[in-house]
Coordinates of C-alpha atoms and ligand atoms in Angstrom, one line a residue:
X1 CA 9.5 -67.1 17.2
X2 CA 10.2 -70.1 14.9
X3 CA 14.5 -70.5 15.1
X4 CA 15.6 -70.4 18.9
X5 CA 18.8 -70.5 19.7
X6 CA 18.8 -72.0 23.1
X7 CA 22.4 -71.4 24.7
X8 CA 23.6 -73.8 27.7
X9 CA 20.8 -76.2 26.6
X10 CA 22.9 -79.3 27.1
X11 CA 22.7 -78.3 30.9
X12 CA 20.3 -78.9 33.3
X13 CA 17.4 -76.2 33.2
X14 CA 18.3 -75.7 29.7
X15 CA 17.7 -79.6 28.3
X16 CA 14.6 -79.4 30.4
X17 CA 13.5 -76.7 28.6
X18 CA 14.6 -78.0 25.0
X19 CA 12.1 -81.5 26.2
X20 CA 9.2 -79.0 27.1
X21 CA 9.5 -76.5 24.1
X22 CA 9.8 -79.3 21.5
X23 CA 6.8 -81.5 23.0
X24 CA 5.1 -78.0 22.8
X25 CA 6.1 -76.4 19.8
X26 CA 6.7 -79.2 17.1
X27 CA 6.7 -76.2 14.0
X28 CA 9.6 -74.5 15.5
X29 CA 13.2 -75.2 15.0
X30 CA 15.6 -75.3 18.2
X31 CA 19.2 -74.5 17.7
X32 CA 21.3 -75.6 20.6
X33 CA 24.5 -73.9 20.8
X34 CA 26.4 -75.1 24.3
X35 CA 30.4 -75.2 25.0
X36 CA 29.8 -78.8 26.9
X37 CA 31.8 -77.3 29.8
X38 CA 31.9 -80.2 33.1
X39 CA 28.2 -79.6 33.2
X40 CA 26.7 -79.8 29.3
X41 CA 25.7 -83.2 28.7
X42 CA 24.2 -84.7 25.5
X43 CA 22.9 -87.2 27.6
X44 CA 20.2 -85.1 28.4
X45 CA 19.0 -84.6 24.9
X46 CA 19.5 -87.8 24.2
X47 CA 15.3 -88.0 23.9
X48 CA 15.2 -85.4 21.6
X49 CA 18.4 -85.0 19.6
X50 CA 17.4 -87.4 16.2
X51 CA 14.3 -85.1 16.1
X52 CA 13.9 -83.4 12.4
X53 CA 13.7 -80.1 14.2
X54 CA 16.4 -80.5 16.2
X55 CA 20.2 -79.2 15.5
X56 CA 23.4 -79.1 18.1
X57 CA 26.0 -76.8 17.7
X58 CA 28.9 -77.2 20.1
X59 CA 30.2 -73.7 20.8
X60 CA 31.0 -70.7 23.0
X61 CA 29.3 -67.8 23.7
X62 CA 32.5 -65.8 23.7
X63 CA 33.2 -66.6 20.3
X64 CA 31.8 -63.9 18.4
X65 CA 32.4 -65.6 15.2
X66 CA 30.8 -68.9 15.7
X67 CA 27.5 -67.2 17.6
X68 CA 27.5 -65.0 13.7
X69 CA 27.4 -67.8 12.1
X70 CA 25.1 -69.7 14.1
X71 CA 22.5 -66.7 13.6
X72 CA 23.1 -66.3 10.3
X73 CA 22.8 -70.4 9.1
X74 CA 19.9 -71.4 10.8
X75 CA 18.0 -68.0 10.6
X76 CA 17.5 -67.7 14.4
X77 CA 15.0 -65.0 15.2
X78 CA 15.1 -65.5 19.5
X79 CA 18.1 -66.1 21.9
X80 CA 17.0 -68.0 25.1
X81 CA 20.4 -67.6 27.2
X82 CA 21.1 -70.6 29.8
X83 CA 24.6 -70.5 29.4
X84 CA 26.9 -70.0 32.5
X85 CA 29.0 -71.4 35.2
X86 CA 26.2 -72.0 37.9
X87 CA 27.9 -73.3 41.1
X88 CA 28.4 -70.8 43.8
X89 CA 31.2 -73.3 45.7
X90 CA 33.4 -73.2 42.4
X91 CA 32.7 -69.5 42.0
X92 CA 34.8 -69.2 45.3
X93 CA 37.4 -71.7 44.0
X94 CA 38.0 -70.8 40.3
X95 CA 36.0 -67.1 39.6
X96 CA 37.6 -66.2 36.2
X97 CA 35.0 -68.7 34.1
X98 CA 32.1 -67.1 35.4
X99 CA 33.1 -63.7 34.5
X100 CA 33.6 -64.8 31.1
X101 CA 30.7 -66.8 30.2
X102 CA 28.3 -64.6 32.5
X103 CA 30.0 -61.1 31.4
X104 CA 31.6 -61.4 28.5
X105 CA 29.6 -64.1 27.0
X106 CA 26.2 -62.2 27.6
X107 CA 27.7 -59.2 25.8
X108 CA 28.5 -61.5 22.8
X109 CA 24.8 -62.5 22.7
X110 CA 23.5 -58.8 23.1
X111 CA 25.8 -57.7 20.5
X112 CA 24.8 -60.4 17.7
X113 CA 21.1 -60.0 18.6
X114 CA 21.6 -56.4 17.8
X115 CA 23.2 -56.5 14.7
X116 CA 21.1 -59.3 13.8
X117 CA 17.8 -57.5 15.1
X118 CA 16.3 -60.1 16.6
X119 CA 12.7 -60.6 17.7
X120 CA 13.9 -61.5 21.4
X121 CA 16.8 -61.8 23.7
X122 CA 15.7 -64.0 26.8
X123 CA 17.9 -64.0 29.9
X124 CA 17.4 -66.7 32.3
X125 CA 19.0 -65.2 35.6
X126 CA 18.5 -66.2 39.4
X127 CA 16.9 -64.8 42.7
X128 CA 20.8 -64.8 44.2
X129 CA 21.1 -61.3 42.4
X130 CA 19.2 -60.1 44.7
X131 CA 21.5 -61.1 47.4
X132 CA 20.9 -62.5 51.1
X133 CA 17.0 -61.8 52.1
X134 CA 16.7 -61.1 55.7
X135 CA 12.5 -62.4 56.9
X136 CA 10.1 -61.7 55.9
X137 CA 10.9 -59.2 52.9
X138 CA 10.0 -61.2 49.5
X139 CA 12.2 -59.7 46.5
X140 CA 10.2 -58.0 43.9
X141 CA 11.2 -57.4 40.1
X142 CA 12.6 -53.5 40.9
X143 CA 14.6 -54.3 44.0
X144 CA 18.4 -53.3 44.3
X145 CA 20.5 -56.5 43.0
X146 CA 22.9 -57.4 45.9
X147 CA 24.8 -59.7 44.7
X148 CA 27.2 -61.6 47.5
X149 CA 29.0 -64.6 45.9
X150 CA 31.1 -64.3 42.3
X151 CA 28.8 -66.7 40.6
X152 CA 25.7 -64.3 42.0
X153 CA 27.5 -61.3 40.9
X154 CA 28.4 -62.4 37.6
X155 CA 24.3 -62.7 36.9
X156 CA 23.7 -59.7 38.3
X157 CA 26.0 -58.4 35.8
X158 CA 25.0 -60.1 33.1
X159 CA 21.2 -58.7 34.0
X160 CA 22.8 -55.1 34.0
X161 CA 23.8 -55.2 30.5
X162 CA 20.8 -57.0 29.0
X163 CA 18.5 -53.7 30.8
X164 CA 21.0 -51.4 29.3
X165 CA 20.6 -52.9 26.0
X166 CA 17.2 -52.9 26.4
X167 CA 17.4 -49.0 27.3
X168 CA 19.9 -47.5 24.9
X169 CA 19.7 -49.8 21.7
X170 CA 15.7 -50.9 22.4
X171 CA 16.6 -54.0 22.2
X172 CA 13.4 -56.8 22.5
X173 CA 14.6 -58.4 26.1
X174 CA 13.4 -60.1 28.5
X175 CA 14.9 -61.9 32.3
X176 CA 13.7 -64.2 34.4
X177 CA 14.7 -64.7 37.6
X178 CA 14.3 -68.2 39.0
X179 CA 14.8 -70.1 42.2
X180 CA 16.5 -73.3 43.2
X181 CA 15.4 -75.7 40.6
X182 CA 15.9 -79.1 41.2
X183 CA 15.1 -82.1 38.9
X184 CA 16.6 -84.8 36.5
X185 CA 19.5 -84.5 34.9
X186 CA 20.8 -81.3 37.5
X187 CA 24.7 -82.2 37.6
X188 CA 25.4 -84.0 41.2
X189 CA 27.6 -81.0 42.9
X190 CA 23.9 -78.8 43.7
X191 CA 23.1 -80.3 47.0
X192 CA 19.9 -82.4 45.9
X193 CA 21.8 -84.8 44.0
X194 CA 24.6 -84.6 45.8
X195 CA 23.1 -86.0 48.7
X196 CA 21.2 -88.3 47.1
X197 CA 24.0 -90.1 45.3
X198 CA 26.0 -89.8 48.5
X199 CA 23.5 -91.7 50.4
X200 CA 23.0 -94.2 47.6
X201 CA 26.8 -94.6 48.2
X202 CA 26.8 -94.6 52.4
X203 CA 28.7 -91.5 52.1
X204 CA 28.2 -88.9 54.5
X205 CA 26.2 -85.7 53.6
X206 CA 27.9 -82.4 54.0
X207 CA 25.1 -80.2 55.7
X208 CA 27.4 -76.2 55.3
X209 CA 26.8 -74.5 58.9
X210 CA 23.9 -75.4 60.6
X211 CA 21.5 -76.1 57.5
X212 CA 19.2 -73.3 58.9
X213 CA 19.5 -71.8 55.5
X214 CA 16.4 -71.4 53.5
X215 CA 15.7 -72.0 49.5
X216 CA 12.8 -71.7 47.3
X217 CA 13.2 -75.6 45.8
X218 CA 11.2 -75.3 42.8
X219 CA 10.5 -77.9 40.4
X220 CA 12.2 -77.6 36.9
X221 CA 10.1 -78.0 34.5
X222 CA 7.6 -75.4 36.5
X223 CA 10.3 -73.1 35.9
X224 CA 10.2 -74.1 32.2
X225 CA 6.8 -73.7 31.6
X226 CA 7.2 -70.1 33.5
X227 CA 9.7 -69.1 30.7
X228 CA 7.7 -70.1 27.7
X229 CA 4.8 -68.1 29.3
X230 CA 7.7 -65.2 29.7
X231 CA 8.8 -66.0 26.1
X232 CA 4.9 -66.2 24.6
X233 CA 3.2 -63.7 27.1
X234 CA 5.8 -61.5 28.9
X235 CA 6.1 -57.8 28.2
X236 CA 9.5 -56.5 26.8
X237 CA 11.5 -54.5 28.8
X238 CA 10.7 -56.5 31.9
X239 CA 12.0 -59.1 34.7
X240 CA 10.2 -61.9 36.2
X241 CA 10.6 -63.7 39.2
X242 CA 9.9 -67.6 39.2
X243 CA 9.7 -69.3 42.3
X244 CA 7.0 -70.9 44.4
X245 CA 6.4 -68.5 47.4
X246 CA 7.4 -71.4 49.6
X247 CA 10.8 -71.4 51.8
X248 CA 12.0 -74.9 52.5
X249 CA 15.0 -75.0 55.4
X250 CA 17.8 -77.0 54.7
X251 CA 17.7 -79.1 57.3
X252 CA 13.9 -80.0 56.2
X253 CA 15.3 -80.8 52.7
X254 CA 17.6 -83.4 53.6
X255 CA 15.5 -85.1 56.3
X256 CA 12.9 -85.8 52.9
X257 CA 15.8 -86.7 51.3
X258 CA 17.0 -89.5 53.7
X259 CA 13.1 -90.7 54.5
X260 CA 12.7 -90.9 50.7
X261 CA 15.6 -93.1 50.4
X262 CA 15.1 -95.3 53.7
X263 CA 19.0 -94.4 55.0
X264 CA 20.3 -93.2 58.2
X265 CA 20.3 -90.0 59.4
X266 CA 24.0 -90.5 60.9
X267 CA 24.8 -89.6 57.6
X268 CA 24.6 -86.1 58.1
X269 CA 27.3 -84.3 58.8
X270 CA 27.5 -80.6 59.7
X271 CA 31.0 -79.0 58.1
X272 CA 32.7 -75.8 58.0
X273 CA 29.9 -73.4 56.5
X274 CA 30.3 -71.5 52.4
X275 CA 31.9 -68.6 52.5
X276 CA 29.4 -65.5 52.7
X277 CA 26.7 -67.9 52.4
X278 CA 23.3 -66.5 51.8
X279 CA 20.6 -67.3 54.4
X280 CA 17.6 -67.0 52.6
X281 CA 16.1 -66.2 49.4
X282 CA 12.5 -65.7 48.7
X283 CA 10.9 -63.9 46.0
X284 CA 7.9 -62.3 45.1
X285 CA 6.1 -64.3 42.2
X286 CA 2.9 -62.1 41.8
X287 CA 4.2 -60.4 38.4
X288 CA 4.8 -64.1 36.7
X289 CA 1.4 -65.2 38.0
X290 CA -0.4 -62.3 36.2
X291 CA 0.7 -63.6 33.3
X292 CA -1.6 -67.0 33.9
X293 CA 1.6 -69.2 35.2
X294 CA 1.5 -70.9 38.6
X295 CA 3.6 -73.4 40.0
X296 CA 2.4 -77.5 39.5
X297 CA 4.2 -79.2 42.5
X298 CA 4.0 -78.6 45.8
X299 CA 7.9 -77.8 46.8
X300 CA 8.1 -80.5 49.2
X301 CA 6.7 -83.2 46.6
X302 CA 9.1 -82.0 44.2
X303 CA 12.1 -83.0 46.7
X304 CA 11.0 -86.5 46.8
X305 CA 10.4 -87.0 43.0
X306 CA 14.1 -85.5 42.5
X307 CA 15.4 -87.8 45.1
X308 CA 13.1 -90.7 43.3
X309 CA 14.7 -89.8 39.9
X310 CA 18.5 -90.1 40.7
X311 CA 17.3 -93.5 42.9
X312 CA 16.0 -94.7 39.7
X313 CA 18.5 -93.6 37.1
X314 CA 21.9 -94.3 38.3
X315 CA 22.9 -95.3 34.3
X316 CA 23.3 -90.9 34.1
X317 CA 24.9 -90.0 37.4
X318 CA 27.4 -92.6 37.6
X319 CA 28.8 -91.9 34.2
X320 CA 28.7 -87.8 35.2
X321 CA 30.8 -88.8 39.1
X322 CA 34.2 -89.1 36.7
X323 CA 37.5 -88.6 37.8
X324 CA 36.9 -85.2 36.8
X325 CA 34.2 -85.1 39.9
X326 CA 36.1 -86.9 42.2
X327 CA 39.1 -84.0 41.9
X328 CA 36.6 -81.4 42.3
X329 CA 34.5 -83.1 45.5
X330 CA 38.1 -83.8 47.0
X331 CA 39.2 -79.9 46.8
X332 CA 35.6 -78.7 48.2
X333 CA 35.1 -81.5 50.5
X334 CA 38.5 -83.3 51.6
X335 CA 39.3 -81.2 54.5
X336 CA 35.8 -80.3 55.6
X337 CA 34.5 -84.1 56.3
X338 CA 38.2 -84.8 58.3
X339 CA 37.3 -81.8 60.4
Ligands
NAD1 P1 24.2 -76.3 34.6 O1 25.5 -75.8 34.8 O2 23.7 -77.5 34.6 O3 24.4 -75.8 32.6 C1 25.0 -74.6 32.3 C2 25.3 -75.2 30.5 O4 25.7 -74.0 30.1 C3 26.0 -76.6 30.3 O5 25.6 -77.4 29.8 C4 27.4 -75.7 29.9 O6 28.0 -76.4 29.0 C5 27.3 -74.1 29.3 N1 27.6 -73.5 29.1 C6 28.3 -73.2 30.0 N2 29.6 -72.2 29.4 C7 29.0 -71.9 28.3 C8 29.4 -71.2 27.4 N3 31.0 -69.8 27.6 N4 29.3 -71.3 26.1 C9 28.3 -72.0 25.9 N5 27.5 -73.0 26.7 C10 28.1 -72.5 28.0 O7 23.0 -74.8 34.9 P2 22.0 -75.2 35.1 O8 21.5 -74.8 36.4 O9 20.9 -75.8 34.0 O10 21.5 -73.4 34.6 C11 20.7 -72.8 33.7 C12 20.9 -71.4 33.5 O11 19.7 -71.0 35.1 C13 22.4 -70.5 34.4 O12 21.8 -69.3 33.7 C14 21.9 -70.2 35.9 O13 22.5 -69.3 36.0 C15 20.6 -70.2 35.6 N6 19.7 -70.4 37.0 C16 19.9 -72.2 37.7 C17 19.0 -72.2 38.6 C18 19.4 -73.5 39.4 O14 19.0 -73.4 40.2 N7 20.0 -74.1 38.8 C19 18.3 -71.1 39.4 C20 18.0 -70.1 38.9 C21 18.9 -69.7 37.7
TYD2 P1 23.2 -75.2 46.1 O1 22.3 -76.3 45.3 O2 24.8 -75.0 45.9 O3 22.4 -73.8 45.4 P2 23.0 -72.4 45.9 O4 23.9 -72.2 46.9 O5 22.9 -71.7 44.7 O6 21.3 -72.2 46.8 O7 22.9 -75.3 47.4 C1 21.7 -75.1 47.9 C2 21.6 -74.6 49.6 O8 22.2 -76.1 50.3 C3 23.0 -73.8 50.4 O9 22.4 -72.8 51.2 C4 24.1 -74.7 50.2 C5 23.4 -75.8 50.8 N1 24.6 -77.1 50.3 C6 25.0 -77.7 51.4 O10 24.7 -77.6 52.8 N2 25.9 -78.9 51.5 C7 26.6 -79.2 50.1 O11 27.2 -79.4 49.9 C8 26.1 -78.2 48.7 C9 26.6 -78.3 47.9 C10 25.1 -76.9 49.3

């Protein structure tokens, strides 16, 4: 492993992963391949982009020619695929880009990995592929995939294609399925950056339904360290869940956010629920722990630290909450907030 192509590396988790890996492996080369959709942002990479072993290529993972050129030019031996459309609410409004990128795009990358006989193809997946998990169960890697949103279905489809390329062609693949990530550089459509930036501007916090849904909020840096464990210590053909093993109810998350910012609880507004909203995700993380990894952050501290990052980095999020963001916000929340 020497020349890594990090697809989707200008997004939230991808950029955090690039930071971690460039600090840890200064002798590797990092080729960031990203389409720069609304969620891609070169500000996320500003601290590393002048390093000599960093290259940025603007490209779509669905573009087989450009993917092949990039692999040849930079003698890529490893692909880590973060590229995806990632927001459940947008997948309900407009599913097509989700299918294109996660289904077609993942297949394009797998074909290229096969043709160029790469050392490793790693797919970044999500706990959402398992679907809604009733108490007290936790998902293990061999469980059936029962995705319920177009986003989750597009990610589950990608996982199945990765597994098929491993089984049929012997492609050296691994998959990791992470729980909800939080931390610096997350686009403010996701709940914690959305609520923090809304609260800072005195806007309402639109809690879907009763707010009793549970998520395993994990600090993005912990997730990225675990992906590094899978790359360097994981077994080929295997899938690894990555989470905390601790669930936090959304209303508790909002309470911590409000306390951290010192704003009024009156900002909370319960609004019409998301269609098909999964009540609970829960991961069994024994397998990734057996590689020697464990999360460094307590989930409640991770929420506090994340809120503080947005509080202290208005320069980053004010640019991102632009006209395009406002148009999305109106479409997603306009009617909900009136009712
Ligand atoms: P993000 O939306 O912040 O970033 C996605 C990145 O992919 C952006 O930079 C975007 O420009 C790029 N991209 C999108 N379509 C592309 C295409 N066709 N070609 C090339 N680049 C493209 O997402 P994120 O939260 O950083 O998530 C990264 C990955 O991790 C995704 O695969 C997601 O499914 C997975 N994941 C996310 C979470 C989470 O909580 N955010 C949890 C588990 C897994
Ligand atoms: P989100 O950050 O969109 O992640 P995901 O749906 O992929 O888990 O949402 C996290 C939780 O917060 C989820 O239960 C939905 C809820 N939520 C709200 O209550 N209001 C909102 O405006 C958003 C975006 C999410």
